[in-house]
PDB file of C-alpha atoms in Angstrom:
ATOM      1  CA  MET A  17     104.162 191.527   9.079  1.00 64.00           C
ATOM      2  CA  LEU A  18     106.833 194.091   8.390  1.00 65.00           C
ATOM      3  CA  SER A  19     109.550 193.268   5.917  1.00 71.00           C
ATOM      4  CA  PRO A  20     113.058 194.774   5.949  1.00 71.00           C
ATOM      5  CA  ALA A  21     112.061 196.998   3.018  1.00 65.00           C
ATOM      6  CA  ASP A  22     109.298 198.562   5.124  1.00 65.00           C
ATOM      7  CA  ILE A  23     111.864 199.644   7.691  1.00 72.00           C
ATOM      8  CA  VAL A  24     114.727 200.824   5.525  1.00 75.00           C
ATOM      9  CA  THR A  25     115.339 201.053   1.768  1.00 77.00           C
ATOM     10  CA  LEU A  26     118.907 201.030   0.510  1.00 78.00           C
ATOM     11  CA  PRO A  27     119.660 203.068  -2.637  1.00 80.00           C
ATOM     12  CA  PHE A  28     122.092 200.420  -3.865  1.00 78.00           C
ATOM     13  CA  ASP A  29     121.791 201.423  -7.526  1.00 79.00           C
ATOM     14  CA  ASP A  30     122.617 205.029  -6.647  1.00 83.00           C
ATOM     15  CA  TRP A  31     125.665 203.907  -4.709  1.00 83.00           C
ATOM     16  CA  VAL A  32     126.923 201.885  -7.662  1.00 81.00           C
ATOM     17  CA  ASN A  33     126.339 204.745 -10.091  1.00 80.00           C
ATOM     18  CA  ALA A  34     128.129 207.187  -7.805  1.00 84.00           C
ATOM     19  CA  PHE A  35     131.077 204.812  -7.418  1.00 82.00           C
ATOM     20  CA  VAL A  36     131.468 204.047 -11.113  1.00 79.00           C
ATOM     21  CA  ARG A  37     130.629 207.420 -12.653  1.00 79.00           C
ATOM     22  CA  GLY A  38     131.829 209.673  -9.871  1.00 80.00           C
ATOM     23  CA  TRP A  39     135.082 207.993  -8.852  1.00 83.00           C
ATOM     24  CA  LEU A  40     136.162 204.947 -10.856  1.00 81.00           C
ATOM     25  CA  VAL A  41     135.836 206.241 -14.427  1.00 78.00           C
ATOM     26  CA  PRO A  42     137.290 209.748 -13.897  1.00 81.00           C
ATOM     27  CA  ASN A  43     140.255 208.526 -11.852  1.00 82.00           C
ATOM     28  CA  PHE A  44     141.170 205.390 -13.790  1.00 80.00           C
ATOM     29  CA  ARG A  45     140.323 206.340 -17.379  1.00 80.00           C
ATOM     30  CA  PRO A  46     144.028 206.305 -18.463  1.00 83.00           C
ATOM     31  CA  PHE A  47     144.388 202.799 -17.034  1.00 82.00           C
ATOM     32  CA  PHE A  48     141.324 201.544 -18.900  1.00 81.00           C
ATOM     33  CA  ARG A  49     142.607 203.113 -22.109  1.00 83.00           C
ATOM     34  CA  ALA A  50     146.019 201.515 -21.671  1.00 85.00           C
ATOM     35  CA  ALA A  51     144.479 198.099 -20.918  1.00 83.00           C
ATOM     36  CA  GLN A  52     142.887 198.074 -24.349  1.00 86.00           C
ATOM     37  CA  VAL A  53     146.168 198.539 -26.239  1.00 88.00           C
ATOM     38  CA  PRO A  54     147.567 194.957 -26.101  1.00 91.00           C
ATOM     39  CA  ILE A  55     144.134 193.454 -26.771  1.00 90.00           C
ATOM     40  CA  THR A  56     143.594 195.727 -29.765  1.00 89.00           C
ATOM     41  CA  SER A  57     147.069 194.869 -31.098  1.00 91.00           C
ATOM     42  CA  VAL A  58     146.602 191.095 -30.845  1.00 91.00           C
ATOM     43  CA  LEU A  59     143.092 191.282 -32.291  1.00 89.00           C
ATOM     44  CA  GLY A  60     144.184 193.468 -35.205  1.00 90.00           C
ATOM     45  CA  TRP A  61     147.090 191.164 -36.034  1.00 92.00           C
ATOM     46  CA  LEU A  62     145.017 187.982 -35.888  1.00 91.00           C
ATOM     47  CA  GLU A  63     142.108 189.417 -37.860  1.00 90.00           C
ATOM     48  CA  ALA A  64     144.419 190.745 -40.574  1.00 92.00           C
ATOM     49  CA  ALA A  65     146.204 187.400 -40.779  1.00 91.00           C
ATOM     50  CA  PHE A  66     143.017 185.315 -41.017  1.00 91.00           C
ATOM     51  CA  LEU A  67     141.488 187.628 -43.620  1.00 91.00           C
ATOM     52  CA  ALA A  68     144.693 187.731 -45.682  1.00 92.00           C
ATOM     53  CA  VAL A  69     145.138 183.963 -45.890  1.00 90.00           C
ATOM     54  CA  PRO A  70     143.067 182.380 -48.689  1.00 93.00           C
ATOM     55  CA  MET A  71     140.050 180.357 -47.630  1.00 91.00           C
ATOM     56  CA  LEU A  72     141.407 177.091 -49.071  1.00 93.00           C
ATOM     57  CA  VAL A  73     144.677 177.437 -47.173  1.00 93.00           C
ATOM     58  CA  THR A  74     142.911 178.129 -43.862  1.00 92.00           C
ATOM     59  CA  THR A  75     140.547 175.217 -44.436  1.00 93.00           C
ATOM     60  CA  ALA A  76     143.446 172.896 -45.235  1.00 94.00           C
ATOM     61  CA  LEU A  77     145.314 173.920 -42.080  1.00 93.00           C
ATOM     62  CA  PHE A  78     142.279 173.415 -39.846  1.00 93.00           C
ATOM     63  CA  ALA A  79     141.455 170.110 -41.552  1.00 94.00           C
ATOM     64  CA  LEU A  80     145.020 168.913 -40.970  1.00 94.00           C
ATOM     65  CA  ALA A  81     144.838 169.925 -37.305  1.00 91.00           C
ATOM     66  CA  ALA A  82     141.471 168.162 -36.967  1.00 91.00           C
ATOM     67  CA  TRP A  83     142.823 165.011 -38.637  1.00 92.00           C
ATOM     68  CA  LYS A  84     145.870 164.897 -36.359  1.00 90.00           C
ATOM     69  CA  THR A  85     143.900 165.515 -33.162  1.00 87.00           C
ATOM     70  CA  ALA A  86     140.379 164.174 -33.753  1.00 85.00           C
ATOM     71  CA  GLY A  87     140.560 161.770 -36.696  1.00 87.00           C
ATOM     72  CA  ARG A  88     139.596 161.549 -40.343  1.00 89.00           C
ATOM     73  CA  GLY A  89     135.879 162.110 -39.802  1.00 90.00           C
ATOM     74  CA  MET A  90     136.468 165.437 -38.075  1.00 91.00           C
ATOM     75  CA  ALA A  91     138.811 166.518 -40.859  1.00 92.00           C
ATOM     76  CA  ILE A  92     136.094 165.809 -43.439  1.00 93.00           C
ATOM     77  CA  PHE A  93     133.543 167.713 -41.348  1.00 93.00           C
ATOM     78  CA  THR A  94     135.946 170.673 -41.126  1.00 93.00           C
ATOM     79  CA  ILE A  95     136.342 170.804 -44.905  1.00 94.00           C
ATOM     80  CA  LEU A  96     132.598 170.523 -45.554  1.00 94.00           C
ATOM     81  CA  GLY A  97     131.662 172.944 -42.747  1.00 93.00           C
ATOM     82  CA  PHE A  98     134.135 175.630 -43.805  1.00 93.00           C
ATOM     83  CA  ALA A  99     133.122 175.228 -47.446  1.00 93.00           C
ATOM     84  CA  PHE A 100     129.466 175.682 -46.480  1.00 93.00           C
ATOM     85  CA  VAL A 101     130.264 178.808 -44.457  1.00 92.00           C
ATOM     86  CA  ASP A 102     132.126 180.246 -47.438  1.00 92.00           C
ATOM     87  CA  MET A 103     129.295 179.417 -49.850  1.00 92.00           C
ATOM     88  CA  ILE A 104     126.701 181.256 -47.743  1.00 89.00           C
ATOM     89  CA  GLY A 105     128.900 184.353 -47.738  1.00 88.00           C
ATOM     90  CA  LEU A 106     130.018 184.395 -44.110  1.00 89.00           C
ATOM     91  CA  TRP A 107     133.693 183.547 -44.424  1.00 91.00           C
ATOM     92  CA  ASP A 108     135.013 186.999 -43.475  1.00 91.00           C
ATOM     93  CA  ASP A 109     132.630 187.218 -40.501  1.00 90.00           C
ATOM     94  CA  THR A 110     133.738 183.748 -39.389  1.00 90.00           C
ATOM     95  CA  MET A 111     137.404 184.752 -39.515  1.00 92.00           C
ATOM     96  CA  THR A 112     136.633 187.904 -37.508  1.00 90.00           C
ATOM     97  CA  THR A 113     134.854 185.792 -34.900  1.00 90.00           C
ATOM     98  CA  LEU A 114     137.777 183.351 -34.845  1.00 91.00           C
ATOM     99  CA  ALA A 115     140.223 186.221 -34.289  1.00 91.00           C
ATOM    100  CA  MET A 116     138.088 187.534 -31.417  1.00 90.00           C
ATOM    101  CA  ILE A 117     137.861 184.083 -29.807  1.00 91.00           C
ATOM    102  CA  LEU A 118     141.589 183.368 -30.058  1.00 91.00           C
ATOM    103  CA  THR A 119     142.425 186.818 -28.691  1.00 92.00           C
ATOM    104  CA  ALA A 120     140.163 186.275 -25.688  1.00 91.00           C
ATOM    105  CA  VAL A 121     141.466 182.738 -25.090  1.00 92.00           C
ATOM    106  CA  PHE A 122     145.072 183.925 -25.363  1.00 93.00           C
ATOM    107  CA  PHE A 123     144.614 186.534 -22.642  1.00 93.00           C
ATOM    108  CA  CYS A 124     142.564 184.093 -20.548  1.00 93.00           C
ATOM    109  CA  ALA A 125     145.482 181.651 -20.690  1.00 92.00           C
ATOM    110  CA  VAL A 126     148.045 184.357 -19.915  1.00 93.00           C
ATOM    111  CA  ILE A 127     146.050 185.443 -16.858  1.00 93.00           C
ATOM    112  CA  GLY A 128     144.340 182.194 -15.848  1.00 92.00           C
ATOM    113  CA  ILE A 129     147.176 179.660 -15.852  1.00 92.00           C
ATOM    114  CA  PRO A 130     149.473 181.683 -13.543  1.00 93.00           C
ATOM    115  CA  ALA A 131     146.470 182.467 -11.331  1.00 93.00           C
ATOM    116  CA  GLY A 132     145.620 178.759 -11.170  1.00 92.00           C
ATOM    117  CA  ILE A 133     149.220 177.892 -10.310  1.00 92.00           C
ATOM    118  CA  LEU A 134     149.194 180.496  -7.528  1.00 92.00           C
ATOM    119  CA  ALA A 135     145.888 179.115  -6.224  1.00 91.00           C
ATOM    120  CA  ALA A 136     147.288 175.571  -6.217  1.00 89.00           C
ATOM    121  CA  ARG A 137     150.420 176.569  -4.332  1.00 87.00           C
ATOM    122  CA  SER A 138     148.719 178.838  -1.780  1.00 88.00           C
ATOM    123  CA  ASN A 139     145.565 177.960   0.120  1.00 91.00           C
ATOM    124  CA  LEU A 140     145.160 181.619   1.101  1.00 93.00           C
ATOM    125  CA  ALA A 141     145.219 182.713  -2.546  1.00 92.00           C
ATOM    126  CA  TRP A 142     142.639 180.045  -3.405  1.00 92.00           C
ATOM    127  CA  ARG A 143     140.346 181.156  -0.583  1.00 93.00           C
ATOM    128  CA  ILE A 144     140.515 184.699  -1.954  1.00 92.00           C
ATOM    129  CA  MET A 145     140.045 183.695  -5.593  1.00 91.00           C
ATOM    130  CA  ARG A 146     137.225 181.232  -5.098  1.00 92.00           C
ATOM    131  CA  PRO A 147     134.419 183.692  -4.227  1.00 91.00           C
ATOM    132  CA  VAL A 148     135.609 186.030  -6.989  1.00 90.00           C
ATOM    133  CA  LEU A 149     135.394 183.199  -9.520  1.00 90.00           C
ATOM    134  CA  ASP A 150     131.977 182.247  -8.177  1.00 89.00           C
ATOM    135  CA  VAL A 151     130.721 185.772  -8.823  1.00 85.00           C
ATOM    136  CA  MET A 152     132.268 185.839 -12.303  1.00 84.00           C
ATOM    137  CA  GLN A 153     130.571 182.564 -13.232  1.00 82.00           C
ATOM    138  CA  THR A 154     127.136 183.238 -11.745  1.00 83.00           C
ATOM    139  CA  ILE A 155     126.510 186.792 -12.959  1.00 81.00           C
ATOM    140  CA  PRO A 156     124.438 186.659 -16.188  1.00 79.00           C
ATOM    141  CA  SER A 157     126.479 187.396 -19.282  1.00 75.00           C
ATOM    142  CA  PHE A 158     124.408 190.439 -20.250  1.00 76.00           C
ATOM    143  CA  VAL A 159     125.227 192.082 -16.911  1.00 77.00           C
ATOM    144  CA  TYR A 160     128.909 192.279 -17.891  1.00 73.00           C
ATOM    145  CA  LEU A 161     128.081 194.589 -20.775  1.00 79.00           C
ATOM    146  CA  VAL A 162     126.904 197.523 -18.619  1.00 79.00           C
ATOM    147  CA  PRO A 163     130.125 198.176 -16.632  1.00 78.00           C
ATOM    148  CA  ILE A 164     132.269 197.301 -19.664  1.00 81.00           C
ATOM    149  CA  VAL A 165     130.550 199.975 -21.760  1.00 81.00           C
ATOM    150  CA  MET A 166     130.903 202.527 -18.969  1.00 79.00           C
ATOM    151  CA  LEU A 167     134.585 201.769 -18.394  1.00 79.00           C
ATOM    152  CA  PHE A 168     135.842 200.965 -21.893  1.00 81.00           C
ATOM    153  CA  GLY A 169     133.238 202.284 -24.323  1.00 78.00           C
ATOM    154  CA  VAL A 170     131.854 200.300 -27.244  1.00 80.00           C
ATOM    155  CA  GLY A 171     133.569 198.333 -29.991  1.00 81.00           C
ATOM    156  CA  MET A 172     135.303 195.023 -30.557  1.00 85.00           C
ATOM    157  CA  THR A 173     137.961 195.511 -27.886  1.00 85.00           C
ATOM    158  CA  PRO A 174     135.469 196.166 -25.043  1.00 86.00           C
ATOM    159  CA  GLY A 175     133.558 193.117 -26.264  1.00 86.00           C
ATOM    160  CA  ILE A 176     136.707 191.016 -25.953  1.00 89.00           C
ATOM    161  CA  ILE A 177     137.364 192.406 -22.464  1.00 88.00           C
ATOM    162  CA  ALA A 178     133.871 191.304 -21.444  1.00 87.00           C
ATOM    163  CA  THR A 179     134.596 187.907 -23.000  1.00 88.00           C
ATOM    164  CA  ILE A 180     137.852 187.564 -21.052  1.00 90.00           C
ATOM    165  CA  VAL A 181     136.122 188.287 -17.747  1.00 88.00           C
ATOM    166  CA  PHE A 182     133.298 185.870 -18.566  1.00 88.00           C
ATOM    167  CA  ALA A 183     135.483 183.001 -19.842  1.00 89.00           C
ATOM    168  CA  LEU A 184     138.361 183.223 -17.337  1.00 91.00           C
ATOM    169  CA  PRO A 185     137.085 181.088 -14.385  1.00 91.00           C
ATOM    170  CA  PRO A 186     137.254 177.589 -15.973  1.00 92.00           C
ATOM    171  CA  ILE A 187     140.950 177.729 -16.796  1.00 93.00           C
ATOM    172  CA  VAL A 188     141.795 179.093 -13.322  1.00 93.00           C
ATOM    173  CA  ARG A 189     139.748 176.416 -11.568  1.00 92.00           C
ATOM    174  CA  LEU A 190     141.005 173.491 -13.642  1.00 92.00           C
ATOM    175  CA  THR A 191     144.637 174.597 -13.526  1.00 92.00           C
ATOM    176  CA  ASN A 192     144.345 174.684  -9.745  1.00 92.00           C
ATOM    177  CA  LEU A 193     142.590 171.299  -9.727  1.00 91.00           C
ATOM    178  CA  GLY A 194     145.109 169.644 -12.039  1.00 90.00           C
ATOM    179  CA  ILE A 195     148.127 170.725 -10.010  1.00 89.00           C
ATOM    180  CA  ARG A 196     146.514 169.817  -6.698  1.00 88.00           C
ATOM    181  CA  ASN A 197     145.674 166.325  -8.008  1.00 87.00           C
ATOM    182  CA  VAL A 198     149.277 165.404  -8.786  1.00 84.00           C
ATOM    183  CA  ARG A 199     150.114 162.354  -6.697  1.00 82.00           C
ATOM    184  CA  ALA A 200     151.620 163.201  -3.335  1.00 80.00           C
ATOM    185  CA  ASP A 201     154.155 160.363  -3.464  1.00 80.00           C
ATOM    186  CA  LEU A 202     155.650 161.749  -6.682  1.00 80.00           C
ATOM    187  CA  ILE A 203     155.943 165.196  -5.119  1.00 78.00           C
ATOM    188  CA  GLU A 204     157.583 163.736  -2.012  1.00 79.00           C
ATOM    189  CA  ALA A 205     160.008 161.753  -4.143  1.00 80.00           C
ATOM    190  CA  ALA A 206     160.912 164.858  -6.167  1.00 77.00           C
ATOM    191  CA  GLU A 207     161.529 166.760  -2.938  1.00 76.00           C
ATOM    192  CA  ALA A 208     163.675 163.897  -1.635  1.00 79.00           C
ATOM    193  CA  PHE A 209     165.816 164.080  -4.776  1.00 77.00           C
ATOM    194  CA  GLY A 210     166.414 167.796  -4.213  1.00 75.00           C
ATOM    195  CA  SER A 211     164.035 169.374  -6.726  1.00 75.00           C
ATOM    196  CA  THR A 212     163.420 173.080  -6.278  1.00 77.00           C
ATOM    197  CA  GLY A 213     159.931 174.541  -6.349  1.00 73.00           C
ATOM    198  CA  TRP A 214     160.272 175.713  -9.963  1.00 80.00           C
ATOM    199  CA  GLN A 215     161.769 172.403 -11.089  1.00 79.00           C
ATOM    200  CA  MET A 216     158.902 170.516  -9.500  1.00 81.00           C
ATOM    201  CA  LEU A 217     156.377 172.827 -11.141  1.00 82.00           C
ATOM    202  CA  TRP A 218     157.802 172.737 -14.672  1.00 83.00           C
ATOM    203  CA  ASP A 219     159.118 169.166 -14.775  1.00 81.00           C
ATOM    204  CA  LEU A 220     156.516 167.329 -12.701  1.00 82.00           C
ATOM    205  CA  GLN A 221     153.298 169.132 -11.816  1.00 83.00           C
ATOM    206  CA  LEU A 222     152.526 170.962 -15.073  1.00 85.00           C
ATOM    207  CA  PRO A 223     153.159 167.935 -17.350  1.00 85.00           C
ATOM    208  CA  LEU A 224     150.980 165.688 -15.188  1.00 86.00           C
ATOM    209  CA  ALA A 225     148.274 168.352 -14.898  1.00 87.00           C
ATOM    210  CA  MET A 226     148.321 169.258 -18.589  1.00 87.00           C
ATOM    211  CA  ARG A 227     145.262 167.182 -19.480  1.00 86.00           C
ATOM    212  CA  THR A 228     143.167 168.972 -16.861  1.00 88.00           C
ATOM    213  CA  ILE A 229     144.584 172.359 -17.898  1.00 89.00           C
ATOM    214  CA  MET A 230     143.714 171.644 -21.531  1.00 88.00           C
ATOM    215  CA  ALA A 231     140.192 170.704 -20.471  1.00 87.00           C
ATOM    216  CA  GLY A 232     139.962 174.079 -18.763  1.00 89.00           C
ATOM    217  CA  LEU A 233     141.233 175.760 -21.915  1.00 89.00           C
ATOM    218  CA  ASN A 234     138.554 173.937 -23.901  1.00 88.00           C
ATOM    219  CA  GLN A 235     135.824 175.166 -21.560  1.00 90.00           C
ATOM    220  CA  THR A 236     137.230 178.685 -21.672  1.00 91.00           C
ATOM    221  CA  LEU A 237     137.161 178.585 -25.456  1.00 89.00           C
ATOM    222  CA  MET A 238     133.525 177.467 -25.539  1.00 88.00           C
ATOM    223  CA  MET A 239     132.496 180.174 -23.074  1.00 88.00           C
ATOM    224  CA  ALA A 240     134.432 182.736 -25.085  1.00 88.00           C
ATOM    225  CA  LEU A 241     132.561 181.705 -28.215  1.00 86.00           C
ATOM    226  CA  SER A 242     129.199 182.192 -26.531  1.00 83.00           C
ATOM    227  CA  MET A 243     130.196 185.563 -25.065  1.00 85.00           C
ATOM    228  CA  VAL A 244     131.636 186.855 -28.340  1.00 80.00           C
ATOM    229  CA  VAL A 245     128.167 186.494 -29.835  1.00 80.00           C
ATOM    230  CA  ILE A 246     126.593 188.486 -26.984  1.00 84.00           C
ATOM    231  CA  ALA A 247     129.373 191.091 -27.218  1.00 83.00           C
ATOM    232  CA  ALA A 248     128.002 192.069 -30.631  1.00 82.00           C
ATOM    233  CA  LEU A 249     125.425 194.087 -28.680  1.00 80.00           C
ATOM    234  CA  ILE A 250     128.179 196.563 -27.710  1.00 80.00           C
ATOM    235  CA  GLY A 251     129.887 196.802 -31.072  1.00 76.00           C
ATOM    236  CA  GLY A 252     131.576 193.437 -31.526  1.00 77.00           C
ATOM    237  CA  GLY A 253     131.673 192.182 -35.095  1.00 78.00           C
ATOM    238  CA  GLY A 254     131.723 188.800 -36.736  1.00 82.00           C
ATOM    239  CA  LEU A 255     129.006 186.198 -36.659  1.00 83.00           C
ATOM    240  CA  GLY A 256     127.495 187.654 -33.498  1.00 83.00           C
ATOM    241  CA  LEU A 257     126.722 190.842 -35.387  1.00 83.00           C
ATOM    242  CA  VAL A 258     125.123 188.776 -38.170  1.00 85.00           C
ATOM    243  CA  VAL A 259     122.866 186.999 -35.666  1.00 84.00           C
ATOM    244  CA  ASN A 260     121.902 190.169 -33.800  1.00 81.00           C
ATOM    245  CA  THR A 261     121.227 192.062 -37.035  1.00 83.00           C
ATOM    246  CA  GLY A 262     119.020 189.227 -38.255  1.00 83.00           C
ATOM    247  CA  LEU A 263     117.080 189.226 -34.996  1.00 78.00           C
ATOM    248  CA  GLY A 264     116.648 192.987 -35.053  1.00 79.00           C
ATOM    249  CA  ARG A 265     115.290 192.926 -38.594  1.00 83.00           C
ATOM    250  CA  MET A 266     113.256 189.753 -38.085  1.00 80.00           C
ATOM    251  CA  ASP A 267     115.444 188.167 -40.764  1.00 79.00           C
ATOM    252  CA  VAL A 268     115.145 184.511 -39.751  1.00 83.00           C
ATOM    253  CA  GLY A 269     117.324 183.312 -42.605  1.00 86.00           C
ATOM    254  CA  GLY A 270     120.196 185.677 -41.828  1.00 84.00           C
ATOM    255  CA  ALA A 271     120.108 184.909 -38.111  1.00 85.00           C
ATOM    256  CA  THR A 272     120.023 181.171 -38.853  1.00 87.00           C
ATOM    257  CA  ALA A 273     122.956 181.440 -41.244  1.00 87.00           C
ATOM    258  CA  GLY A 274     125.006 183.217 -38.583  1.00 87.00           C
ATOM    259  CA  GLY A 275     124.003 180.585 -36.049  1.00 87.00           C
ATOM    260  CA  VAL A 276     125.077 177.778 -38.372  1.00 88.00           C
ATOM    261  CA  GLY A 277     128.461 179.435 -38.837  1.00 89.00           C
ATOM    262  CA  ILE A 278     128.875 179.666 -35.068  1.00 89.00           C
ATOM    263  CA  VAL A 279     127.967 175.986 -34.661  1.00 89.00           C
ATOM    264  CA  VAL A 280     130.490 174.888 -37.297  1.00 91.00           C
ATOM    265  CA  LEU A 281     133.252 176.965 -35.738  1.00 89.00           C
ATOM    266  CA  ALA A 282     132.366 175.761 -32.238  1.00 88.00           C
ATOM    267  CA  ILE A 283     132.438 172.073 -33.213  1.00 90.00           C
ATOM    268  CA  VAL A 284     135.765 172.368 -35.025  1.00 91.00           C
ATOM    269  CA  LEU A 285     137.473 174.265 -32.206  1.00 89.00           C
ATOM    270  CA  ASP A 286     135.970 171.990 -29.550  1.00 88.00           C
ATOM    271  CA  ARG A 287     137.125 168.764 -31.202  1.00 89.00           C
ATOM    272  CA  ILE A 288     140.620 170.072 -31.894  1.00 89.00           C
ATOM    273  CA  THR A 289     141.140 171.247 -28.305  1.00 86.00           C
ATOM    274  CA  GLN A 290     139.649 168.019 -26.925  1.00 84.00           C
ATOM    275  CA  GLY A 291     142.074 166.059 -29.090  1.00 85.00           C
ATOM    276  CA  LEU A 292     144.948 168.126 -27.759  1.00 82.00           C
ATOM    277  CA  ALA A 293     143.740 167.451 -24.214  1.00 76.00           C
ATOM    278  CA  GLU A 294     143.652 163.700 -24.875  1.00 77.00           C
ATOM    279  CA  ARG A 295     147.172 163.783 -26.301  1.00 73.00           C
ATOM    280  CA  SER A 296     148.334 165.730 -23.251  1.00 64.00           C
ATOM    281  CA  GLY A 297     146.691 163.101 -21.052  1.00 57.00           C
ATOM    282  CA  VAL A 298     148.558 160.295 -22.804  1.00 52.00           C
ATOM    283  CA  ARG A 299     151.876 162.096 -22.395  1.00 54.00           C
ATOM    284  CA  GLY A 300     151.054 162.822 -18.763  1.00 52.00           C
ATOM    285  CA  ALA A 301     150.224 159.158 -18.103  1.00 51.00           C
ATOM    286  CA  SER A 302     153.476 158.086 -19.742  1.00 52.00           C
ATOM    287  CA  LEU A 303     155.434 160.556 -17.639  1.00 49.00           C
ATOM    288  CA  ARG A 304     153.599 159.397 -14.510  1.00 50.00           C
ATOM    289  CA  GLN A 305     154.534 155.763 -15.206  1.00 52.00           C
ATOM    290  CA  THR A 306     158.149 156.727 -15.879  1.00 49.00           C
ATOM    291  CA  LEU A 307     158.398 158.731 -12.669  1.00 47.00           C
ATOM    292  CA  ALA A 308     156.678 156.037 -10.656  1.00 48.00           C
ATOM    293  CA  GLY A 309     159.150 153.464 -11.955  1.00 49.00           C
ATOM    294  CA  PHE A 310     162.099 155.767 -11.327  1.00 43.00           C
ATOM    295  CA  PHE A 311     161.072 156.657  -7.783  1.00 44.00           C
ATOM    296  CA  ARG A 312     160.029 153.100  -6.833  1.00 45.00           C
ATOM    297  CA  PRO A 313     162.490 151.724  -4.244  1.00 43.00           C
ATOM    298  CA  ARG A 314     164.943 149.293  -5.736  1.00 40.00           C
ATOM    299  CA  ALA A 315     164.795 145.734  -4.473  1.00 40.00           C
ATOM    300  CA  THR A 316     167.695 144.561  -2.320  1.00 41.00           C
ATOM    301  CA  ALA A 317     169.769 141.556  -3.248  1.00 44.00           C
ATOM    302  CA  PRO A 318     168.118 139.234  -0.644  1.00 44.00           C
ATOM    303  CA  ALA A 319     164.722 140.319  -1.883  1.00 39.00           C
ATOM    304  CA  LEU A 320     165.672 139.505  -5.466  1.00 40.00           C
ATOM    305  CA  GLU A 321     166.975 136.076  -4.435  1.00 46.00           C
ATOM    306  CA  ALA A 322     163.778 135.421  -2.503  1.00 42.00           C
ATOM    307  CA  GLU A 323     161.715 136.473  -5.523  1.00 43.00           C
ATOM    308  CA  LYS A 324     163.675 134.116  -7.779  1.00 46.00           C
ATOM    309  CA  ALA A 325     163.353 131.268  -5.290  1.00 46.00           C
ATOM    310  CA  GLY A 326     159.615 131.886  -5.027  1.00 45.00           C
TER     311      GLY A 326
END
């Protein structure tokens, strides 16, 4: 039997190459150069700050954050884990990786939260965004590196751009989900009391959806951590470079040391952000109870007398 390929063969790869190399890169090179400027600035500032602060001070700050958000055990793990990373000589690489992760997460939040709000408030926008997010989440992470290198070159900033694209979908999806799951009766009550759209968003929907949004931020952070390691293949530094260098030289010990540093950093960041999400959930539940009590219809005098008589 004949297959479609026996009848016609599409030069899809040639089309893509012609589009990217022949039209996109020459015409939009200034835009791609300009897009790197804010990312490079934030990354440079964070990396310089983390490398300038003494190791003991950074460890104490992270241990305090872990204690406040995840408990005493996590604070002890943070101290021991960071001390171990420093003793195996990977402290500077860990701080570089941390700066790359926070830069990527910052821009993911700046882009993703407004996009999620727009998707929650407009069904048309969500129908447009959903297939785009599906493509962003299903394409293998290594595939991102090819167009990123062609459009932005190599280095830490292109690696962060690839990380932003890879880690963006969770925060968009969960911001949309959190806002859409706000109880309809609370929204109707806010509308009945004359709340504007912005008042309802800032004073009602975002506080009640904050736990879900923080869960999306946590997932974005974990995906950013995994992509930052892969981005070392196009010039990204930090622990990803340590792992890739160890693999290239068949240095099992060096690659393992870099992997251990990544695991320690991932656990600490994951537990801190999960603790923040839980705290946001508690505040959201308290606000929900307050609003429910405020908007509950007041009992009439005959009803109160009947309740007392009963």
